[in-house]
């Protein structure tokens, strides 16, 4: 282990002792970690946990994002992606278009499709099941990570079915796991302002619990950098940690920095690198039961994501290909990274790249194909 640094903030010393002994951190300690200006102290502690769990290994995957529609009945103030049904700028793909778009991109074989979209007032559960079946028929080797908890709750409401039955139907049609979006911040006060048309925090967690009970792995996220307090952030992390104690179904946590451009919260300043790194580090320290922390390069830039690999993150997400949600909200990052660029970012940070599939099984690659090593 690295030599213990001098901590600038004495409040970090009891936290250091707990981290070194593998003890769980309290709500108050989480708030201290978000408030201290000793970012190097916080980062050092997070790196201890990261290396205890994963050594130098840094995960990435080769994936493609598919957003079948941006038409959305919710009008969340945080979002620049969703469009009203009558908005001429909105789009909805046909099934053939979804299947065709899935095949676009680089020659490198994709191992995951990340599929999320707006809450469309007309697309039915059967339409989505057909979309999944069609993708599986055409791309049988690709894992389908699809639908946020928010989309699942909306489909259940529209189909007048239980959450469990909707999840079973989608799973049987080919949904292999779920992404972590739509969680935002669980605080009711904040949700009333940034996303009042969405399910509340408890409902989001309840859908996740049902997915986990059915054996469907999911990710989880938090949207930060808008009107939330440090206490709201810690409350969010602690509630995720409590569900994980019960189910063990979260694979990865992804802190998502709010991008204000083209949203009705565009007056809010963008997050800083300092806050982005702190969110990675505090998550690694508080979420002692979630295996992976992802530095999503699209959101935090390749440069900050690379440094995050020394602040608690062990995953860089993937090649992504055609990201829309962040780019509609003003992200200046590229819309895709080649596999070789991800390798370079990881190696330059002194870490060892490990290509993975969505379930973190190692992937071995030849020129034209890949094998999942079990
Ligand atoms: O659900 C929406 C957020 C999420 C904005 O699970 C915004 O592997 C910032 O969930 N500024 C989509 N954020 C992204 C997401 C994700 C990304 C990468 C990997 C995974 C995973 C999940 O982005 C949305 C919402 O929470 N979002 N609008 C915005 N203006």
CSV table of C-alpha atoms and ligand atoms in Angstrom, one decimal:
chain,number,residue,atom,x,y,z
A,1,UNK,CA,0.0,0.0,0.0
A,2,UNK,CA,1.1,3.6,-0.6
A,3,UNK,CA,2.7,5.6,2.2
A,4,UNK,CA,0.1,7.4,4.2
A,5,UNK,CA,-0.1,11.1,3.2
A,6,UNK,CA,-0.3,14.0,5.6
A,7,UNK,CA,-4.0,14.9,5.9
A,8,UNK,CA,-4.7,18.6,5.8
A,9,UNK,CA,-8.1,18.2,7.5
A,10,UNK,CA,-8.0,16.6,11.0
A,11,UNK,CA,-11.7,15.5,10.6
A,12,UNK,CA,-10.4,12.9,8.0
A,13,UNK,CA,-8.3,11.1,10.6
A,14,UNK,CA,-11.0,9.0,12.2
A,15,UNK,CA,-12.4,8.4,8.7
A,16,UNK,CA,-9.0,7.2,7.6
A,17,UNK,CA,-8.9,4.7,10.6
A,18,UNK,CA,-12.3,3.3,9.6
A,19,UNK,CA,-11.4,3.0,6.0
A,20,UNK,CA,-8.2,1.2,6.8
A,21,UNK,CA,-10.1,-1.2,9.0
A,22,UNK,CA,-12.8,-1.8,6.4
A,23,UNK,CA,-15.5,-0.3,8.7
A,24,UNK,CA,-18.7,1.3,7.3
A,25,UNK,CA,-18.8,5.1,7.1
A,26,UNK,CA,-21.7,7.0,8.7
A,27,UNK,CA,-24.0,9.7,7.2
A,28,UNK,CA,-22.2,12.4,9.0
A,29,UNK,CA,-18.8,11.2,7.7
A,30,UNK,CA,-20.2,11.2,4.2
A,31,UNK,CA,-21.2,14.9,4.7
A,32,UNK,CA,-17.6,15.6,6.0
A,33,UNK,CA,-16.1,14.0,2.9
A,34,UNK,CA,-18.3,16.2,0.6
A,35,UNK,CA,-17.4,19.4,2.6
A,36,UNK,CA,-13.7,19.1,3.2
A,37,UNK,CA,-11.4,20.9,0.8
A,38,UNK,CA,-8.7,18.1,1.4
A,39,UNK,CA,-9.5,16.5,-1.9
A,40,UNK,CA,-6.2,14.7,-2.0
A,41,UNK,CA,-6.9,13.1,1.4
A,42,UNK,CA,-10.4,12.0,0.2
A,43,UNK,CA,-8.9,10.7,-3.1
A,44,UNK,CA,-6.1,8.8,-1.3
A,45,UNK,CA,-8.7,7.0,0.9
A,46,UNK,CA,-10.9,6.1,-2.1
A,47,UNK,CA,-7.9,4.8,-3.9
A,48,UNK,CA,-7.0,2.5,-1.0
A,49,UNK,CA,-10.5,0.9,-1.3
A,50,UNK,CA,-10.3,0.8,-5.1
A,51,UNK,CA,-7.0,-1.0,-5.0
A,52,UNK,CA,-8.2,-3.4,-2.2
A,53,UNK,CA,-11.1,-4.4,-4.5
A,54,UNK,CA,-9.6,-4.4,-7.9
A,55,UNK,CA,-5.8,-3.8,-7.7
A,56,UNK,CA,-4.8,-1.9,-10.9
A,57,UNK,CA,-7.5,-3.5,-13.0
A,58,UNK,CA,-9.6,-1.0,-14.9
A,59,UNK,CA,-12.6,-2.2,-16.8
A,60,UNK,CA,-14.1,-1.0,-20.0
A,61,UNK,CA,-16.4,-2.4,-22.6
A,62,UNK,CA,-17.2,-2.0,-26.3
A,63,UNK,CA,-20.8,-0.8,-26.4
A,64,UNK,CA,-23.3,1.2,-28.5
A,65,UNK,CA,-26.0,3.5,-27.2
A,66,UNK,CA,-29.4,3.2,-28.9
A,67,UNK,CA,-32.2,5.8,-28.0
A,68,UNK,CA,-35.3,4.6,-29.9
A,69,UNK,CA,-37.2,7.8,-29.2
A,70,UNK,CA,-36.7,11.2,-27.6
A,71,UNK,CA,-40.4,11.8,-27.3
A,72,UNK,CA,-41.3,12.0,-23.6
A,73,UNK,CA,-44.5,12.7,-21.7
A,74,UNK,CA,-42.4,14.0,-18.7
A,75,UNK,CA,-41.0,17.5,-19.0
A,76,UNK,CA,-38.1,17.3,-16.5
A,77,UNK,CA,-36.4,20.6,-16.1
A,78,UNK,CA,-33.0,18.8,-15.9
A,79,UNK,CA,-33.3,17.2,-19.3
A,80,UNK,CA,-32.4,18.6,-22.8
A,81,UNK,CA,-33.1,15.3,-24.6
A,82,UNK,CA,-36.9,14.7,-24.1
A,83,UNK,CA,-39.3,16.3,-26.6
A,84,UNK,CA,-43.1,16.7,-26.5
A,85,UNK,CA,-45.1,14.5,-28.9
A,86,UNK,CA,-46.0,17.5,-31.1
A,87,UNK,CA,-42.5,18.9,-31.2
A,88,UNK,CA,-41.2,18.7,-34.8
A,89,UNK,CA,-37.6,18.2,-33.5
A,90,UNK,CA,-38.6,14.9,-31.8
A,91,UNK,CA,-38.0,11.5,-33.4
A,92,UNK,CA,-39.2,8.0,-33.0
A,93,UNK,CA,-37.5,5.1,-34.8
A,94,UNK,CA,-39.4,2.3,-36.5
A,95,UNK,CA,-38.5,-1.2,-35.4
A,96,UNK,CA,-36.5,-1.6,-38.6
A,97,UNK,CA,-34.6,1.6,-37.9
A,98,UNK,CA,-33.7,0.4,-34.4
A,99,UNK,CA,-32.4,-2.9,-35.7
A,100,UNK,CA,-30.5,-1.1,-38.5
A,101,UNK,CA,-28.9,1.6,-36.2
A,102,UNK,CA,-27.8,-1.2,-33.9
A,103,UNK,CA,-25.5,-2.4,-36.7
A,104,UNK,CA,-23.9,0.9,-37.5
A,105,UNK,CA,-20.5,1.9,-36.1
A,106,UNK,CA,-17.1,0.6,-35.8
A,107,UNK,CA,-15.9,-2.8,-37.1
A,108,UNK,CA,-15.0,-3.7,-33.6
A,109,UNK,CA,-17.5,-6.2,-32.3
A,110,UNK,CA,-19.9,-4.7,-29.8
A,111,UNK,CA,-20.7,-6.7,-26.7
A,112,UNK,CA,-23.4,-4.4,-25.3
A,113,UNK,CA,-26.3,-2.3,-26.5
A,114,UNK,CA,-27.3,0.4,-23.9
A,115,UNK,CA,-30.9,1.2,-24.8
A,116,UNK,CA,-32.9,4.0,-23.1
A,117,UNK,CA,-35.4,6.5,-24.4
A,118,UNK,CA,-38.2,8.9,-23.6
A,119,UNK,CA,-41.5,8.0,-22.0
A,120,UNK,CA,-43.4,7.7,-25.3
A,121,UNK,CA,-47.2,8.0,-25.0
A,122,UNK,CA,-47.9,5.4,-27.8
A,123,UNK,CA,-45.2,2.8,-28.0
A,124,UNK,CA,-46.5,-0.3,-26.3
A,125,UNK,CA,-44.9,-3.0,-24.1
A,126,UNK,CA,-45.3,-5.4,-27.0
A,127,UNK,CA,-43.5,-3.0,-29.3
A,128,UNK,CA,-40.5,-2.9,-26.9
A,129,UNK,CA,-40.6,-6.7,-26.6
A,130,UNK,CA,-40.5,-7.0,-30.4
A,131,UNK,CA,-37.6,-4.6,-30.5
A,132,UNK,CA,-35.7,-6.8,-28.0
A,133,UNK,CA,-36.5,-10.0,-29.9
A,134,UNK,CA,-35.4,-8.5,-33.2
A,135,UNK,CA,-32.1,-7.3,-31.7
A,136,UNK,CA,-31.5,-10.7,-30.2
A,137,UNK,CA,-32.3,-12.4,-33.5
A,138,UNK,CA,-29.9,-10.1,-35.4
A,139,UNK,CA,-27.1,-9.7,-32.8
A,140,UNK,CA,-27.3,-12.8,-30.6
A,141,UNK,CA,-23.9,-12.2,-29.0
A,142,UNK,CA,-24.8,-8.7,-27.8
A,143,UNK,CA,-26.0,-8.1,-24.2
A,144,UNK,CA,-29.1,-5.9,-24.0
A,145,UNK,CA,-28.8,-3.5,-21.1
A,146,UNK,CA,-32.1,-1.7,-21.4
A,147,UNK,CA,-34.7,0.5,-19.7
A,148,UNK,CA,-34.3,2.6,-16.6
A,149,UNK,CA,-36.5,2.1,-13.6
A,150,UNK,CA,-38.5,5.1,-14.7
A,151,UNK,CA,-39.3,3.5,-18.1
A,152,UNK,CA,-40.3,0.3,-16.5
A,153,UNK,CA,-42.7,2.0,-14.1
A,154,UNK,CA,-44.2,4.0,-17.1
A,155,UNK,CA,-44.6,0.8,-19.2
A,156,UNK,CA,-46.3,-0.9,-16.3
A,157,UNK,CA,-48.7,2.0,-15.8
A,158,UNK,CA,-49.6,2.1,-19.4
A,159,UNK,CA,-50.0,-1.6,-19.8
A,160,UNK,CA,-51.9,-1.8,-16.5
A,161,UNK,CA,-49.6,-4.5,-15.3
A,162,UNK,CA,-47.5,-5.0,-12.2
A,163,UNK,CA,-43.8,-4.0,-12.3
A,164,UNK,CA,-42.8,-7.6,-11.8
A,165,UNK,CA,-44.9,-8.9,-14.8
A,166,UNK,CA,-43.5,-6.1,-17.0
A,167,UNK,CA,-39.9,-7.0,-16.0
A,168,UNK,CA,-40.6,-10.7,-16.6
A,169,UNK,CA,-42.0,-10.0,-20.1
A,170,UNK,CA,-39.1,-7.8,-21.1
A,171,UNK,CA,-36.6,-10.3,-19.6
A,172,UNK,CA,-38.2,-13.1,-21.6
A,173,UNK,CA,-38.0,-11.0,-24.8
A,174,UNK,CA,-34.2,-10.5,-24.3
A,175,UNK,CA,-33.6,-7.7,-21.7
A,176,UNK,CA,-30.4,-9.0,-20.0
A,177,UNK,CA,-29.8,-6.2,-17.4
A,178,UNK,CA,-30.7,-2.6,-16.8
A,179,UNK,CA,-28.8,0.7,-16.8
A,180,UNK,CA,-28.8,3.0,-13.7
A,181,UNK,CA,-30.4,6.2,-15.1
A,182,UNK,CA,-33.3,8.2,-13.9
A,183,UNK,CA,-32.4,8.0,-10.2
A,184,UNK,CA,-31.4,11.7,-10.2
A,185,UNK,CA,-31.4,12.6,-6.5
A,186,UNK,CA,-33.9,10.9,-4.2
A,187,UNK,CA,-34.7,14.0,-2.1
A,188,UNK,CA,-38.4,14.9,-2.6
A,189,UNK,CA,-37.6,18.6,-2.3
A,190,UNK,CA,-35.1,18.4,-5.2
A,191,UNK,CA,-37.3,16.1,-7.4
A,192,UNK,CA,-40.2,18.5,-7.1
A,193,UNK,CA,-38.0,21.1,-8.9
A,194,UNK,CA,-35.9,19.1,-11.3
A,195,UNK,CA,-38.1,16.2,-12.4
A,196,UNK,CA,-41.5,16.5,-10.9
A,197,UNK,CA,-43.1,14.3,-13.5
A,198,UNK,CA,-41.0,11.3,-12.6
A,199,UNK,CA,-41.6,8.4,-10.2
A,200,UNK,CA,-40.3,9.3,-6.7
A,201,UNK,CA,-37.1,8.0,-5.1
A,202,UNK,CA,-38.8,5.2,-3.2
A,203,UNK,CA,-40.5,4.0,-6.4
A,204,UNK,CA,-37.2,4.0,-8.2
A,205,UNK,CA,-35.7,1.9,-5.5
A,206,UNK,CA,-38.7,-0.4,-5.4
A,207,UNK,CA,-38.4,-1.2,-9.1
A,208,UNK,CA,-34.7,-1.8,-8.7
A,209,UNK,CA,-35.4,-4.2,-5.8
A,210,UNK,CA,-37.9,-6.2,-7.9
A,211,UNK,CA,-35.4,-6.4,-10.8
A,212,UNK,CA,-32.8,-7.7,-8.4
A,213,UNK,CA,-35.3,-10.3,-6.9
A,214,UNK,CA,-35.8,-11.5,-10.4
A,215,UNK,CA,-32.1,-11.9,-10.9
A,216,UNK,CA,-31.8,-8.9,-13.2
A,217,UNK,CA,-28.6,-7.0,-12.5
A,218,UNK,CA,-28.8,-3.2,-12.7
A,219,UNK,CA,-26.6,-0.2,-12.3
A,220,UNK,CA,-27.4,2.9,-10.2
A,221,UNK,CA,-26.6,6.6,-10.6
A,222,UNK,CA,-26.9,10.0,-9.0
A,223,UNK,CA,-27.3,13.3,-10.8
A,224,UNK,CA,-25.3,16.0,-9.0
A,225,UNK,CA,-24.3,19.6,-9.5
A,226,UNK,CA,-27.7,21.4,-9.6
A,227,UNK,CA,-29.7,22.3,-6.5
A,228,UNK,CA,-28.9,19.4,-4.2
A,229,UNK,CA,-27.2,19.8,-0.8
A,230,UNK,CA,-24.4,17.7,0.5
A,231,UNK,CA,-26.9,16.0,2.8
A,232,UNK,CA,-29.1,15.2,-0.2
A,233,UNK,CA,-26.1,13.5,-1.9
A,234,UNK,CA,-25.2,11.4,1.2
A,235,UNK,CA,-28.9,10.5,1.7
A,236,UNK,CA,-29.0,9.2,-1.9
A,237,UNK,CA,-25.8,7.1,-1.4
A,238,UNK,CA,-27.0,5.7,1.9
A,239,UNK,CA,-30.4,4.7,0.4
A,240,UNK,CA,-28.6,2.9,-2.5
A,241,UNK,CA,-26.3,1.2,0.1
A,242,UNK,CA,-29.4,0.0,2.1
A,243,UNK,CA,-31.0,-1.6,-1.0
A,244,UNK,CA,-27.7,-3.2,-1.9
A,245,UNK,CA,-27.5,-4.8,1.6
A,246,UNK,CA,-30.8,-6.4,0.9
A,247,UNK,CA,-30.4,-7.5,-2.7
A,248,UNK,CA,-26.8,-7.3,-3.9
A,249,UNK,CA,-28.2,-6.5,-7.4
A,250,UNK,CA,-26.3,-3.3,-8.2
A,251,UNK,CA,-23.2,-3.9,-10.2
A,252,UNK,CA,-22.0,-0.3,-10.7
A,253,UNK,CA,-22.6,3.2,-9.5
A,254,UNK,CA,-22.1,6.1,-11.9
A,255,UNK,CA,-22.1,9.7,-10.6
A,256,UNK,CA,-23.6,11.9,-13.3
A,257,UNK,CA,-22.6,15.6,-13.5
A,258,UNK,CA,-25.5,17.9,-14.4
A,259,UNK,CA,-25.1,19.5,-17.9
A,260,UNK,CA,-27.2,22.6,-17.9
A,261,UNK,CA,-27.1,23.7,-21.5
A,262,UNK,CA,-30.5,23.7,-23.4
A,263,UNK,CA,-32.4,22.8,-20.2
A,264,UNK,CA,-34.7,25.1,-18.2
A,265,UNK,CA,-32.0,25.1,-15.5
A,266,UNK,CA,-29.4,26.6,-17.9
A,267,UNK,CA,-28.5,29.4,-15.3
A,268,UNK,CA,-26.8,26.7,-13.1
A,269,UNK,CA,-23.1,26.7,-13.6
A,270,UNK,CA,-21.4,23.5,-14.8
A,271,UNK,CA,-19.7,21.3,-12.3
A,272,UNK,CA,-16.0,21.6,-11.7
A,273,UNK,CA,-13.3,18.9,-12.0
A,274,UNK,CA,-12.9,19.1,-8.3
A,275,UNK,CA,-16.5,18.2,-7.6
A,276,UNK,CA,-16.4,15.5,-10.3
A,277,UNK,CA,-13.4,13.8,-8.7
A,278,UNK,CA,-14.9,14.2,-5.2
A,279,UNK,CA,-18.1,12.5,-6.3
A,280,UNK,CA,-16.2,9.5,-7.6
A,281,UNK,CA,-14.1,9.3,-4.4
A,282,UNK,CA,-17.0,9.8,-1.9
A,283,UNK,CA,-19.0,7.2,-3.7
A,284,UNK,CA,-16.2,4.7,-3.5
A,285,UNK,CA,-15.9,5.3,0.2
A,286,UNK,CA,-19.7,5.3,1.1
A,287,UNK,CA,-20.8,2.5,-1.3
A,288,UNK,CA,-18.8,-0.2,0.4
A,289,UNK,CA,-21.1,-2.9,-1.0
A,290,UNK,CA,-21.3,-1.9,-4.6
A,291,UNK,CA,-18.4,-3.5,-6.6
A,292,UNK,CA,-17.7,-1.0,-9.3
A,293,UNK,CA,-17.6,2.8,-9.6
A,294,UNK,CA,-17.7,4.1,-13.1
A,295,UNK,CA,-16.0,7.3,-14.4
A,296,UNK,CA,-18.3,8.0,-17.4
A,297,UNK,CA,-15.9,9.8,-19.7
A,298,UNK,CA,-18.7,11.2,-21.9
A,299,UNK,CA,-20.0,13.1,-18.8
A,300,UNK,CA,-16.7,14.1,-17.1
A,301,UNK,CA,-14.4,14.4,-20.1
A,302,UNK,CA,-11.6,11.9,-21.0
A,303,UNK,CA,-9.1,14.0,-19.0
A,304,UNK,CA,-11.0,14.0,-15.7
A,305,UNK,CA,-12.1,10.4,-16.1
A,306,UNK,CA,-8.5,9.3,-16.5
A,307,UNK,CA,-7.5,11.0,-13.2
A,308,UNK,CA,-10.6,9.5,-11.6
A,309,UNK,CA,-8.9,6.1,-12.0
A,310,UNK,CA,-6.7,7.3,-9.1
A,311,UNK,CA,-9.7,8.6,-7.1
A,312,UNK,CA,-11.7,5.5,-6.7
A,313,UNK,CA,-13.0,4.6,-10.1
A,314,UNK,CA,-12.3,1.2,-11.7
A,315,UNK,CA,-14.4,1.5,-14.8
A,316,UNK,CA,-14.4,3.9,-17.8
A,317,UNK,CA,-17.7,2.7,-19.4
A,318,UNK,CA,-17.1,2.0,-23.1
A,319,UNK,CA,-16.7,3.1,-26.7
A,320,UNK,CA,-20.3,4.4,-26.3
A,321,UNK,CA,-20.9,5.4,-30.0
A,322,UNK,CA,-23.6,8.0,-30.6
A,323,UNK,CA,-24.4,9.4,-27.2
A,324,UNK,CA,-27.4,11.8,-27.3
A,325,UNK,CA,-28.6,12.6,-23.8
A,326,UNK,CA,-25.4,14.5,-22.7
A,327,UNK,CA,-24.7,16.0,-26.1
A,328,UNK,CA,-28.2,17.5,-26.3
A,329,UNK,CA,-27.3,19.1,-23.0
A,330,UNK,CA,-24.1,20.7,-24.3
A,331,UNK,CA,-21.4,18.0,-23.7
A,332,UNK,CA,-18.3,18.9,-25.6
A,333,UNK,CA,-16.8,15.4,-25.4
A,334,UNK,CA,-16.7,13.2,-28.5
A,335,UNK,CA,-19.6,10.9,-29.2
A,336,UNK,CA,-17.5,7.8,-29.3
A,337,UNK,CA,-14.1,6.5,-28.4
A,338,UNK,CA,-12.2,3.8,-30.1
A,339,UNK,CA,-11.1,0.8,-28.1
A,340,UNK,CA,-7.4,1.8,-28.6
A,341,UNK,CA,-8.0,5.2,-27.1
A,342,UNK,CA,-9.6,3.7,-24.0
A,343,UNK,CA,-6.5,1.4,-23.7
A,344,UNK,CA,-4.2,4.4,-23.9
A,345,UNK,CA,-6.1,6.4,-21.3
A,346,UNK,CA,-6.0,3.5,-18.8
A,347,UNK,CA,-2.4,2.5,-19.4
A,348,UNK,CA,-1.2,6.1,-19.1
A,349,UNK,CA,-2.8,6.3,-15.7
A,350,UNK,CA,-0.6,3.3,-14.6
A,351,UNK,CA,-3.6,0.9,-14.6
A,352,UNK,CA,-4.2,-2.4,-16.4
A,353,UNK,CA,-7.1,-2.4,-18.9
A,354,UNK,CA,-9.5,-5.3,-18.8
A,355,UNK,CA,-12.2,-5.5,-21.4
A,356,UNK,CA,-15.4,-6.8,-19.9
A,357,UNK,CA,-18.9,-7.8,-20.9
A,358,UNK,CA,-21.8,-6.1,-19.1
A,359,UNK,CA,-21.7,-8.6,-16.2
A,360,UNK,CA,-17.9,-8.0,-15.7
A,361,UNK,CA,-16.8,-11.3,-17.2
A,362,UNK,CA,-13.4,-10.8,-19.0
A,363,UNK,CA,-13.6,-10.6,-22.8
A,364,UNK,CA,-10.9,-11.9,-25.0
A,365,UNK,CA,-10.6,-10.4,-28.4
A,366,UNK,CA,-9.2,-11.4,-31.7
A,367,UNK,CA,-9.2,-9.3,-34.9
A,368,UNK,CA,-12.9,-9.8,-35.7
A,369,UNK,CA,-14.6,-11.5,-32.8
A,370,UNK,CA,-14.6,-11.7,-29.0
A,371,UNK,CA,-15.1,-14.5,-26.5
A,372,UNK,CA,-16.4,-14.1,-23.0
A,373,UNK,CA,-14.2,-16.0,-20.5
A,374,UNK,CA,-16.3,-17.6,-17.7
B,1,LIG,O1,-31.3,9.1,-16.8
B,1,LIG,C1,-30.5,13.6,-18.2
B,1,LIG,C2,-29.2,12.0,-16.7
B,1,LIG,C3,-29.1,9.8,-17.4
B,1,LIG,C4,-29.1,15.3,-18.1
B,1,LIG,O2,-26.0,2.4,-16.3
B,1,LIG,C5,-28.6,14.2,-17.4
B,1,LIG,O3,-24.1,2.0,-17.3
B,1,LIG,C6,-26.8,15.5,-17.0
B,1,LIG,O4,-28.0,6.9,-16.9
B,1,LIG,N1,-27.3,16.6,-17.6
B,1,LIG,C7,-28.6,9.0,-18.6
B,1,LIG,N2,-27.4,14.3,-16.8
B,1,LIG,C8,-27.2,8.5,-18.5
B,1,LIG,C9,-27.2,7.2,-17.7
B,1,LIG,C10,-26.0,6.3,-17.9
B,1,LIG,C11,-24.9,6.7,-18.6
B,1,LIG,C12,-23.8,5.9,-18.7
B,1,LIG,C13,-23.9,4.6,-18.2
B,1,LIG,C14,-25.0,4.2,-17.5
B,1,LIG,C15,-25.1,2.8,-17.0
B,1,LIG,C16,-26.1,5.0,-17.3
B,1,LIG,O5,-28.5,11.1,-17.6
B,1,LIG,C17,-30.5,10.1,-17.3
B,1,LIG,C18,-30.4,11.3,-16.3
B,1,LIG,O6,-30.3,10.8,-15.0
B,1,LIG,N3,-29.4,13.2,-17.5
B,1,LIG,N4,-30.3,14.9,-18.6
B,1,LIG,C19,-28.4,16.5,-18.2
B,1,LIG,N5,-28.9,17.6,-18.7
